[in-house]
JSON list of C-alpha atoms in Angstrom, two decimals:
[
{"chain": "A", "resi": 10, "resn": "UNK", "atom": "CA", "xyz": [-0.28, 84.94, 99.08]},
{"chain": "A", "resi": 11, "resn": "UNK", "atom": "CA", "xyz": [1.32, 87.05, 96.65]},
{"chain": "A", "resi": 12, "resn": "UNK", "atom": "CA", "xyz": [4.28, 87.92, 98.41]},
{"chain": "A", "resi": 13, "resn": "UNK", "atom": "CA", "xyz": [5.05, 84.36, 98.96]},
{"chain": "A", "resi": 14, "resn": "UNK", "atom": "CA", "xyz": [4.68, 83.86, 95.25]},
{"chain": "A", "resi": 15, "resn": "UNK", "atom": "CA", "xyz": [6.78, 86.92, 94.60]},
{"chain": "A", "resi": 16, "resn": "UNK", "atom": "CA", "xyz": [9.60, 85.68, 97.02]},
{"chain": "A", "resi": 17, "resn": "UNK", "atom": "CA", "xyz": [9.24, 82.54, 95.56]},
{"chain": "A", "resi": 18, "resn": "UNK", "atom": "CA", "xyz": [9.86, 83.91, 92.02]},
{"chain": "A", "resi": 19, "resn": "UNK", "atom": "CA", "xyz": [12.52, 86.27, 92.87]},
{"chain": "A", "resi": 20, "resn": "UNK", "atom": "CA", "xyz": [14.59, 83.78, 94.97]},
{"chain": "A", "resi": 21, "resn": "UNK", "atom": "CA", "xyz": [14.36, 81.28, 91.99]},
{"chain": "A", "resi": 22, "resn": "UNK", "atom": "CA", "xyz": [15.65, 83.87, 89.45]},
{"chain": "A", "resi": 23, "resn": "UNK", "atom": "CA", "xyz": [18.68, 84.47, 91.48]},
{"chain": "A", "resi": 24, "resn": "UNK", "atom": "CA", "xyz": [19.59, 81.05, 92.47]},
{"chain": "A", "resi": 25, "resn": "UNK", "atom": "CA", "xyz": [19.25, 79.62, 88.93]},
{"chain": "A", "resi": 26, "resn": "UNK", "atom": "CA", "xyz": [22.70, 81.35, 87.68]},
{"chain": "A", "resi": 27, "resn": "UNK", "atom": "CA", "xyz": [25.39, 78.53, 86.91]},
{"chain": "A", "resi": 28, "resn": "UNK", "atom": "CA", "xyz": [27.85, 78.83, 90.00]},
{"chain": "A", "resi": 29, "resn": "UNK", "atom": "CA", "xyz": [30.40, 77.26, 92.10]},
{"chain": "A", "resi": 30, "resn": "UNK", "atom": "CA", "xyz": [27.79, 76.08, 94.73]},
{"chain": "A", "resi": 31, "resn": "UNK", "atom": "CA", "xyz": [25.43, 74.55, 92.06]},
{"chain": "A", "resi": 32, "resn": "UNK", "atom": "CA", "xyz": [27.99, 72.77, 90.17]},
{"chain": "A", "resi": 33, "resn": "UNK", "atom": "CA", "xyz": [28.99, 71.35, 93.46]},
{"chain": "A", "resi": 34, "resn": "UNK", "atom": "CA", "xyz": [25.98, 70.22, 94.48]},
{"chain": "A", "resi": 35, "resn": "UNK", "atom": "CA", "xyz": [25.48, 68.47, 91.16]},
{"chain": "A", "resi": 36, "resn": "UNK", "atom": "CA", "xyz": [28.74, 66.65, 91.29]},
{"chain": "A", "resi": 37, "resn": "UNK", "atom": "CA", "xyz": [28.08, 65.53, 94.73]},
{"chain": "A", "resi": 38, "resn": "UNK", "atom": "CA", "xyz": [24.62, 64.15, 93.36]},
{"chain": "A", "resi": 39, "resn": "UNK", "atom": "CA", "xyz": [26.40, 62.22, 90.56]},
{"chain": "A", "resi": 40, "resn": "UNK", "atom": "CA", "xyz": [28.85, 60.75, 92.74]},
{"chain": "A", "resi": 41, "resn": "UNK", "atom": "CA", "xyz": [26.14, 59.76, 95.42]},
{"chain": "A", "resi": 42, "resn": "UNK", "atom": "CA", "xyz": [28.34, 61.64, 98.06]},
{"chain": "A", "resi": 43, "resn": "UNK", "atom": "CA", "xyz": [25.91, 62.54, 101.10]},
{"chain": "A", "resi": 44, "resn": "UNK", "atom": "CA", "xyz": [23.52, 64.21, 98.75]},
{"chain": "A", "resi": 45, "resn": "UNK", "atom": "CA", "xyz": [20.83, 65.07, 101.66]},
{"chain": "A", "resi": 46, "resn": "UNK", "atom": "CA", "xyz": [23.88, 66.77, 103.88]},
{"chain": "A", "resi": 47, "resn": "UNK", "atom": "CA", "xyz": [24.96, 68.68, 100.81]},
{"chain": "A", "resi": 48, "resn": "UNK", "atom": "CA", "xyz": [21.36, 69.92, 99.76]},
{"chain": "A", "resi": 49, "resn": "UNK", "atom": "CA", "xyz": [20.40, 70.48, 103.19]},
{"chain": "A", "resi": 50, "resn": "UNK", "atom": "CA", "xyz": [23.38, 72.73, 104.44]},
{"chain": "A", "resi": 51, "resn": "UNK", "atom": "CA", "xyz": [22.88, 74.58, 100.94]},
{"chain": "A", "resi": 52, "resn": "UNK", "atom": "CA", "xyz": [19.02, 74.90, 101.62]},
{"chain": "A", "resi": 53, "resn": "UNK", "atom": "CA", "xyz": [19.44, 76.18, 105.59]},
{"chain": "A", "resi": 54, "resn": "UNK", "atom": "CA", "xyz": [22.27, 78.56, 104.49]},
{"chain": "A", "resi": 55, "resn": "UNK", "atom": "CA", "xyz": [19.94, 80.23, 102.01]},
{"chain": "A", "resi": 56, "resn": "UNK", "atom": "CA", "xyz": [17.44, 80.41, 104.46]},
{"chain": "A", "resi": 57, "resn": "UNK", "atom": "CA", "xyz": [19.62, 82.11, 106.93]},
{"chain": "A", "resi": 58, "resn": "UNK", "atom": "CA", "xyz": [20.79, 84.52, 104.71]},
{"chain": "A", "resi": 59, "resn": "UNK", "atom": "CA", "xyz": [17.62, 85.64, 103.28]},
{"chain": "A", "resi": 60, "resn": "UNK", "atom": "CA", "xyz": [16.13, 86.26, 106.45]},
{"chain": "A", "resi": 61, "resn": "UNK", "atom": "CA", "xyz": [19.14, 87.99, 107.58]},
{"chain": "A", "resi": 62, "resn": "UNK", "atom": "CA", "xyz": [18.95, 90.49, 104.55]},
{"chain": "A", "resi": 63, "resn": "UNK", "atom": "CA", "xyz": [15.18, 90.87, 104.93]},
{"chain": "A", "resi": 64, "resn": "UNK", "atom": "CA", "xyz": [15.16, 91.74, 108.73]},
{"chain": "A", "resi": 65, "resn": "UNK", "atom": "CA", "xyz": [18.92, 93.31, 108.97]},
{"chain": "A", "resi": 66, "resn": "UNK", "atom": "CA", "xyz": [19.49, 94.53, 105.64]},
{"chain": "A", "resi": 67, "resn": "UNK", "atom": "CA", "xyz": [20.28, 98.37, 106.56]},
{"chain": "A", "resi": 68, "resn": "UNK", "atom": "CA", "xyz": [22.37, 96.84, 109.58]},
{"chain": "A", "resi": 69, "resn": "UNK", "atom": "CA", "xyz": [24.68, 94.76, 107.31]},
{"chain": "A", "resi": 70, "resn": "UNK", "atom": "CA", "xyz": [24.74, 96.81, 104.35]},
{"chain": "A", "resi": 71, "resn": "UNK", "atom": "CA", "xyz": [27.08, 99.31, 106.27]},
{"chain": "A", "resi": 72, "resn": "UNK", "atom": "CA", "xyz": [29.77, 97.09, 106.85]},
{"chain": "A", "resi": 73, "resn": "UNK", "atom": "CA", "xyz": [29.61, 94.84, 103.30]},
{"chain": "A", "resi": 74, "resn": "UNK", "atom": "CA", "xyz": [31.93, 97.28, 101.63]},
{"chain": "A", "resi": 75, "resn": "UNK", "atom": "CA", "xyz": [34.46, 97.16, 98.88]},
{"chain": "A", "resi": 76, "resn": "UNK", "atom": "CA", "xyz": [37.21, 95.96, 101.04]},
{"chain": "A", "resi": 77, "resn": "UNK", "atom": "CA", "xyz": [35.17, 92.86, 102.62]},
{"chain": "A", "resi": 78, "resn": "UNK", "atom": "CA", "xyz": [34.01, 91.59, 98.94]},
{"chain": "A", "resi": 79, "resn": "UNK", "atom": "CA", "xyz": [37.43, 91.74, 97.78]},
{"chain": "A", "resi": 80, "resn": "UNK", "atom": "CA", "xyz": [38.40, 89.65, 100.89]},
{"chain": "A", "resi": 81, "resn": "UNK", "atom": "CA", "xyz": [35.84, 87.38, 100.00]},
{"chain": "A", "resi": 82, "resn": "UNK", "atom": "CA", "xyz": [36.78, 87.13, 96.38]},
{"chain": "A", "resi": 83, "resn": "UNK", "atom": "CA", "xyz": [40.42, 86.29, 97.27]},
{"chain": "A", "resi": 84, "resn": "UNK", "atom": "CA", "xyz": [39.25, 83.45, 99.87]},
{"chain": "A", "resi": 85, "resn": "UNK", "atom": "CA", "xyz": [36.99, 82.14, 97.12]},
{"chain": "A", "resi": 86, "resn": "UNK", "atom": "CA", "xyz": [39.65, 81.90, 94.49]},
{"chain": "A", "resi": 87, "resn": "UNK", "atom": "CA", "xyz": [42.01, 80.11, 96.62]},
{"chain": "A", "resi": 88, "resn": "UNK", "atom": "CA", "xyz": [39.31, 77.83, 97.73]},
{"chain": "A", "resi": 89, "resn": "UNK", "atom": "CA", "xyz": [38.48, 77.23, 94.06]},
{"chain": "A", "resi": 90, "resn": "UNK", "atom": "CA", "xyz": [42.07, 76.90, 92.85]},
{"chain": "A", "resi": 91, "resn": "UNK", "atom": "CA", "xyz": [42.61, 74.04, 95.65]},
{"chain": "A", "resi": 92, "resn": "UNK", "atom": "CA", "xyz": [39.44, 72.54, 94.47]},
{"chain": "A", "resi": 93, "resn": "UNK", "atom": "CA", "xyz": [40.43, 72.41, 90.78]},
{"chain": "A", "resi": 94, "resn": "UNK", "atom": "CA", "xyz": [44.12, 70.97, 91.75]},
{"chain": "A", "resi": 95, "resn": "UNK", "atom": "CA", "xyz": [42.56, 68.19, 93.92]},
{"chain": "A", "resi": 96, "resn": "UNK", "atom": "CA", "xyz": [40.23, 67.38, 90.82]},
{"chain": "A", "resi": 97, "resn": "UNK", "atom": "CA", "xyz": [43.21, 67.54, 88.40]},
{"chain": "A", "resi": 98, "resn": "UNK", "atom": "CA", "xyz": [45.32, 65.12, 90.94]},
{"chain": "A", "resi": 99, "resn": "UNK", "atom": "CA", "xyz": [42.52, 62.48, 90.95]},
{"chain": "A", "resi": 100, "resn": "UNK", "atom": "CA", "xyz": [41.49, 62.76, 87.30]},
{"chain": "A", "resi": 101, "resn": "UNK", "atom": "CA", "xyz": [42.66, 59.55, 86.32]},
{"chain": "A", "resi": 102, "resn": "UNK", "atom": "CA", "xyz": [41.16, 57.66, 89.48]},
{"chain": "A", "resi": 103, "resn": "UNK", "atom": "CA", "xyz": [38.69, 55.36, 89.13]},
{"chain": "A", "resi": 104, "resn": "UNK", "atom": "CA", "xyz": [35.24, 56.43, 90.33]},
{"chain": "A", "resi": 105, "resn": "UNK", "atom": "CA", "xyz": [32.46, 54.30, 91.51]},
{"chain": "A", "resi": 106, "resn": "UNK", "atom": "CA", "xyz": [29.19, 56.39, 90.93]},
{"chain": "A", "resi": 107, "resn": "UNK", "atom": "CA", "xyz": [27.28, 53.98, 93.06]},
{"chain": "A", "resi": 108, "resn": "UNK", "atom": "CA", "xyz": [29.43, 53.94, 96.02]},
{"chain": "A", "resi": 109, "resn": "UNK", "atom": "CA", "xyz": [28.03, 54.14, 99.51]},
{"chain": "A", "resi": 110, "resn": "UNK", "atom": "CA", "xyz": [27.94, 57.52, 100.89]},
{"chain": "A", "resi": 111, "resn": "UNK", "atom": "CA", "xyz": [29.32, 56.19, 104.21]},
{"chain": "A", "resi": 112, "resn": "UNK", "atom": "CA", "xyz": [32.69, 55.58, 102.54]},
{"chain": "A", "resi": 113, "resn": "UNK", "atom": "CA", "xyz": [33.33, 59.44, 102.20]},
{"chain": "A", "resi": 114, "resn": "UNK", "atom": "CA", "xyz": [34.14, 61.57, 105.14]},
{"chain": "A", "resi": 115, "resn": "UNK", "atom": "CA", "xyz": [30.79, 63.57, 106.04]},
{"chain": "A", "resi": 116, "resn": "UNK", "atom": "CA", "xyz": [32.64, 66.02, 107.75]},
{"chain": "A", "resi": 117, "resn": "UNK", "atom": "CA", "xyz": [34.98, 66.87, 104.71]},
{"chain": "A", "resi": 118, "resn": "UNK", "atom": "CA", "xyz": [31.45, 66.90, 102.40]},
{"chain": "A", "resi": 119, "resn": "UNK", "atom": "CA", "xyz": [30.25, 69.25, 105.12]},
{"chain": "A", "resi": 120, "resn": "UNK", "atom": "CA", "xyz": [33.22, 71.57, 104.98]},
{"chain": "A", "resi": 121, "resn": "UNK", "atom": "CA", "xyz": [33.18, 71.92, 101.37]},
{"chain": "A", "resi": 122, "resn": "UNK", "atom": "CA", "xyz": [29.75, 72.80, 101.14]},
{"chain": "A", "resi": 123, "resn": "UNK", "atom": "CA", "xyz": [30.09, 75.70, 103.77]},
{"chain": "A", "resi": 124, "resn": "UNK", "atom": "CA", "xyz": [33.22, 76.77, 101.70]},
{"chain": "A", "resi": 125, "resn": "UNK", "atom": "CA", "xyz": [31.19, 76.97, 98.62]},
{"chain": "A", "resi": 126, "resn": "UNK", "atom": "CA", "xyz": [28.35, 78.61, 100.31]},
{"chain": "A", "resi": 127, "resn": "UNK", "atom": "CA", "xyz": [29.91, 81.08, 102.42]},
{"chain": "A", "resi": 128, "resn": "UNK", "atom": "CA", "xyz": [33.23, 82.47, 100.49]},
{"chain": "A", "resi": 129, "resn": "UNK", "atom": "CA", "xyz": [31.33, 83.29, 97.64]},
{"chain": "A", "resi": 130, "resn": "UNK", "atom": "CA", "xyz": [30.45, 87.18, 98.13]},
{"chain": "A", "resi": 131, "resn": "UNK", "atom": "CA", "xyz": [27.56, 86.92, 95.36]},
{"chain": "A", "resi": 132, "resn": "UNK", "atom": "CA", "xyz": [25.65, 84.70, 98.14]},
{"chain": "A", "resi": 133, "resn": "UNK", "atom": "CA", "xyz": [25.63, 87.92, 100.11]},
{"chain": "A", "resi": 134, "resn": "UNK", "atom": "CA", "xyz": [25.30, 90.42, 97.28]},
{"chain": "A", "resi": 135, "resn": "UNK", "atom": "CA", "xyz": [22.42, 88.32, 95.66]},
{"chain": "A", "resi": 136, "resn": "UNK", "atom": "CA", "xyz": [20.67, 86.87, 98.98]},
{"chain": "A", "resi": 137, "resn": "UNK", "atom": "CA", "xyz": [21.39, 89.36, 101.81]},
{"chain": "A", "resi": 138, "resn": "UNK", "atom": "CA", "xyz": [21.51, 92.56, 99.93]},
{"chain": "A", "resi": 139, "resn": "UNK", "atom": "CA", "xyz": [19.13, 92.15, 96.90]},
{"chain": "A", "resi": 140, "resn": "UNK", "atom": "CA", "xyz": [16.24, 90.43, 98.65]},
{"chain": "A", "resi": 141, "resn": "UNK", "atom": "CA", "xyz": [16.73, 92.43, 101.97]},
{"chain": "A", "resi": 142, "resn": "UNK", "atom": "CA", "xyz": [16.52, 95.78, 99.55]},
{"chain": "A", "resi": 143, "resn": "UNK", "atom": "CA", "xyz": [13.75, 94.28, 97.29]},
{"chain": "A", "resi": 144, "resn": "UNK", "atom": "CA", "xyz": [11.80, 93.99, 100.60]},
{"chain": "A", "resi": 145, "resn": "UNK", "atom": "CA", "xyz": [13.00, 96.58, 102.80]},
{"chain": "A", "resi": 146, "resn": "UNK", "atom": "CA", "xyz": [9.51, 98.49, 102.50]},
{"chain": "A", "resi": 147, "resn": "UNK", "atom": "CA", "xyz": [7.48, 95.65, 103.30]},
{"chain": "A", "resi": 148, "resn": "UNK", "atom": "CA", "xyz": [5.45, 95.21, 106.33]},
{"chain": "A", "resi": 149, "resn": "UNK", "atom": "CA", "xyz": [6.53, 92.48, 108.92]},
{"chain": "A", "resi": 150, "resn": "UNK", "atom": "CA", "xyz": [3.88, 89.96, 107.55]},
{"chain": "A", "resi": 151, "resn": "UNK", "atom": "CA", "xyz": [5.01, 90.82, 103.87]},
{"chain": "A", "resi": 152, "resn": "UNK", "atom": "CA", "xyz": [8.54, 90.41, 104.63]},
{"chain": "A", "resi": 153, "resn": "UNK", "atom": "CA", "xyz": [7.75, 86.85, 106.49]},
{"chain": "A", "resi": 154, "resn": "UNK", "atom": "CA", "xyz": [6.02, 85.52, 103.45]},
{"chain": "A", "resi": 155, "resn": "UNK", "atom": "CA", "xyz": [8.13, 86.87, 101.04]},
{"chain": "A", "resi": 156, "resn": "UNK", "atom": "CA", "xyz": [11.33, 85.06, 102.94]},
{"chain": "A", "resi": 157, "resn": "UNK", "atom": "CA", "xyz": [9.46, 81.94, 103.16]},
{"chain": "A", "resi": 158, "resn": "UNK", "atom": "CA", "xyz": [8.66, 82.11, 99.75]},
{"chain": "A", "resi": 159, "resn": "UNK", "atom": "CA", "xyz": [12.31, 82.71, 98.48]},
{"chain": "A", "resi": 160, "resn": "UNK", "atom": "CA", "xyz": [13.41, 79.89, 101.05]},
{"chain": "A", "resi": 161, "resn": "UNK", "atom": "CA", "xyz": [10.94, 77.40, 99.46]},
{"chain": "A", "resi": 162, "resn": "UNK", "atom": "CA", "xyz": [12.66, 78.28, 96.00]},
{"chain": "A", "resi": 163, "resn": "UNK", "atom": "CA", "xyz": [16.08, 77.47, 97.58]},
{"chain": "A", "resi": 164, "resn": "UNK", "atom": "CA", "xyz": [14.93, 74.21, 98.92]},
{"chain": "A", "resi": 165, "resn": "UNK", "atom": "CA", "xyz": [12.89, 73.02, 95.96]},
{"chain": "A", "resi": 166, "resn": "UNK", "atom": "CA", "xyz": [16.38, 74.17, 93.63]},
{"chain": "A", "resi": 167, "resn": "UNK", "atom": "CA", "xyz": [18.94, 72.41, 95.62]},
{"chain": "A", "resi": 168, "resn": "UNK", "atom": "CA", "xyz": [17.10, 68.99, 96.46]},
{"chain": "A", "resi": 169, "resn": "UNK", "atom": "CA", "xyz": [15.95, 69.06, 92.60]},
{"chain": "A", "resi": 170, "resn": "UNK", "atom": "CA", "xyz": [19.29, 69.45, 91.54]},
{"chain": "A", "resi": 171, "resn": "UNK", "atom": "CA", "xyz": [21.03, 67.03, 94.03]},
{"chain": "A", "resi": 172, "resn": "UNK", "atom": "CA", "xyz": [18.65, 64.15, 93.39]},
{"chain": "A", "resi": 173, "resn": "UNK", "atom": "CA", "xyz": [18.17, 64.65, 89.62]},
{"chain": "A", "resi": 174, "resn": "UNK", "atom": "CA", "xyz": [21.68, 64.32, 89.42]},
{"chain": "A", "resi": 175, "resn": "UNK", "atom": "CA", "xyz": [21.80, 61.62, 91.65]},
{"chain": "A", "resi": 176, "resn": "UNK", "atom": "CA", "xyz": [19.28, 59.75, 89.58]},
{"chain": "A", "resi": 177, "resn": "UNK", "atom": "CA", "xyz": [21.04, 60.14, 86.44]},
{"chain": "A", "resi": 178, "resn": "UNK", "atom": "CA", "xyz": [24.00, 58.92, 87.89]},
{"chain": "A", "resi": 179, "resn": "UNK", "atom": "CA", "xyz": [22.45, 55.26, 87.80]},
{"chain": "A", "resi": 180, "resn": "UNK", "atom": "CA", "xyz": [23.03, 55.84, 83.77]},
{"chain": "A", "resi": 181, "resn": "UNK", "atom": "CA", "xyz": [26.64, 57.01, 83.97]},
{"chain": "A", "resi": 182, "resn": "UNK", "atom": "CA", "xyz": [28.14, 54.20, 85.92]},
{"chain": "A", "resi": 183, "resn": "UNK", "atom": "CA", "xyz": [30.98, 54.22, 83.08]},
{"chain": "A", "resi": 184, "resn": "UNK", "atom": "CA", "xyz": [34.61, 55.40, 83.87]},
{"chain": "A", "resi": 185, "resn": "UNK", "atom": "CA", "xyz": [35.00, 57.26, 80.59]},
{"chain": "A", "resi": 186, "resn": "UNK", "atom": "CA", "xyz": [31.95, 59.15, 81.13]},
{"chain": "A", "resi": 187, "resn": "UNK", "atom": "CA", "xyz": [32.80, 59.81, 84.38]},
{"chain": "A", "resi": 188, "resn": "UNK", "atom": "CA", "xyz": [36.09, 61.19, 83.19]},
{"chain": "A", "resi": 189, "resn": "UNK", "atom": "CA", "xyz": [34.19, 63.45, 80.87]},
{"chain": "A", "resi": 190, "resn": "UNK", "atom": "CA", "xyz": [32.11, 64.82, 83.45]},
{"chain": "A", "resi": 191, "resn": "UNK", "atom": "CA", "xyz": [35.07, 65.16, 85.72]},
{"chain": "A", "resi": 192, "resn": "UNK", "atom": "CA", "xyz": [36.90, 67.53, 82.96]},
{"chain": "A", "resi": 193, "resn": "UNK", "atom": "CA", "xyz": [33.91, 69.55, 82.43]},
{"chain": "A", "resi": 194, "resn": "UNK", "atom": "CA", "xyz": [33.48, 70.14, 86.21]},
{"chain": "A", "resi": 195, "resn": "UNK", "atom": "CA", "xyz": [37.45, 71.54, 85.88]},
{"chain": "A", "resi": 196, "resn": "UNK", "atom": "CA", "xyz": [36.57, 73.84, 82.78]},
{"chain": "A", "resi": 197, "resn": "UNK", "atom": "CA", "xyz": [33.48, 75.21, 84.48]},
{"chain": "A", "resi": 198, "resn": "UNK", "atom": "CA", "xyz": [35.02, 75.91, 87.84]},
{"chain": "A", "resi": 199, "resn": "UNK", "atom": "CA", "xyz": [38.57, 77.09, 86.18]},
{"chain": "A", "resi": 200, "resn": "UNK", "atom": "CA", "xyz": [35.97, 79.77, 84.13]},
{"chain": "A", "resi": 201, "resn": "UNK", "atom": "CA", "xyz": [34.39, 80.76, 87.33]},
{"chain": "A", "resi": 202, "resn": "UNK", "atom": "CA", "xyz": [37.87, 81.25, 89.12]},
{"chain": "A", "resi": 203, "resn": "UNK", "atom": "CA", "xyz": [39.05, 83.37, 86.27]},
{"chain": "A", "resi": 204, "resn": "UNK", "atom": "CA", "xyz": [35.86, 85.37, 86.41]},
{"chain": "A", "resi": 205, "resn": "UNK", "atom": "CA", "xyz": [36.66, 86.12, 90.46]},
{"chain": "A", "resi": 206, "resn": "UNK", "atom": "CA", "xyz": [40.15, 86.51, 89.38]},
{"chain": "A", "resi": 207, "resn": "UNK", "atom": "CA", "xyz": [39.05, 89.43, 87.08]},
{"chain": "A", "resi": 208, "resn": "UNK", "atom": "CA", "xyz": [36.80, 90.60, 89.78]},
{"chain": "A", "resi": 209, "resn": "UNK", "atom": "CA", "xyz": [39.74, 90.82, 92.38]},
{"chain": "A", "resi": 210, "resn": "UNK", "atom": "CA", "xyz": [42.02, 92.65, 89.79]},
{"chain": "A", "resi": 211, "resn": "UNK", "atom": "CA", "xyz": [39.45, 95.24, 89.15]},
{"chain": "A", "resi": 212, "resn": "UNK", "atom": "CA", "xyz": [38.71, 95.65, 92.60]},
{"chain": "A", "resi": 213, "resn": "UNK", "atom": "CA", "xyz": [42.45, 96.50, 93.45]}
]
């Protein structure tokens, strides 16, 4: 039980930081666009990476070098620039925060969620390598409980921010308010992009 709790606390501490993926989940909750799909994709992805890190840390640590991290950072930067551009381009469009999810392409949302999840090198450094290194000396049963605890933390976190945002969207069905939220998202994503750009420059 103690390794389950340890995994939960460790996993939660890693995922609490404000990042592009978390902002995207919150936005989809506010816009009521395939909230369950976004949350479950993020959760399953985290669980997969957590157990890859716990059981295959030594193998993957040999291949995730500075060049691979640079490539991921460049891909993430391009992805974020495209996302920000699309947000700015649609900044004056009227948004119905209570629109039905089936009016939006599930495939489009699914691919965006994958992009925000797997193009971020910090997902690998935190989830795979930190948790993998942290648990490398655990015995098998301890590794399993540790991974389950970290996975539960991801599940609760993503579904909490997704559906909490969805709940508050019912009180934000105002075009002026949504445009303010839209600009806040653009600002945060821009700040994240500048941070990624700095990492790219430092790696070259």
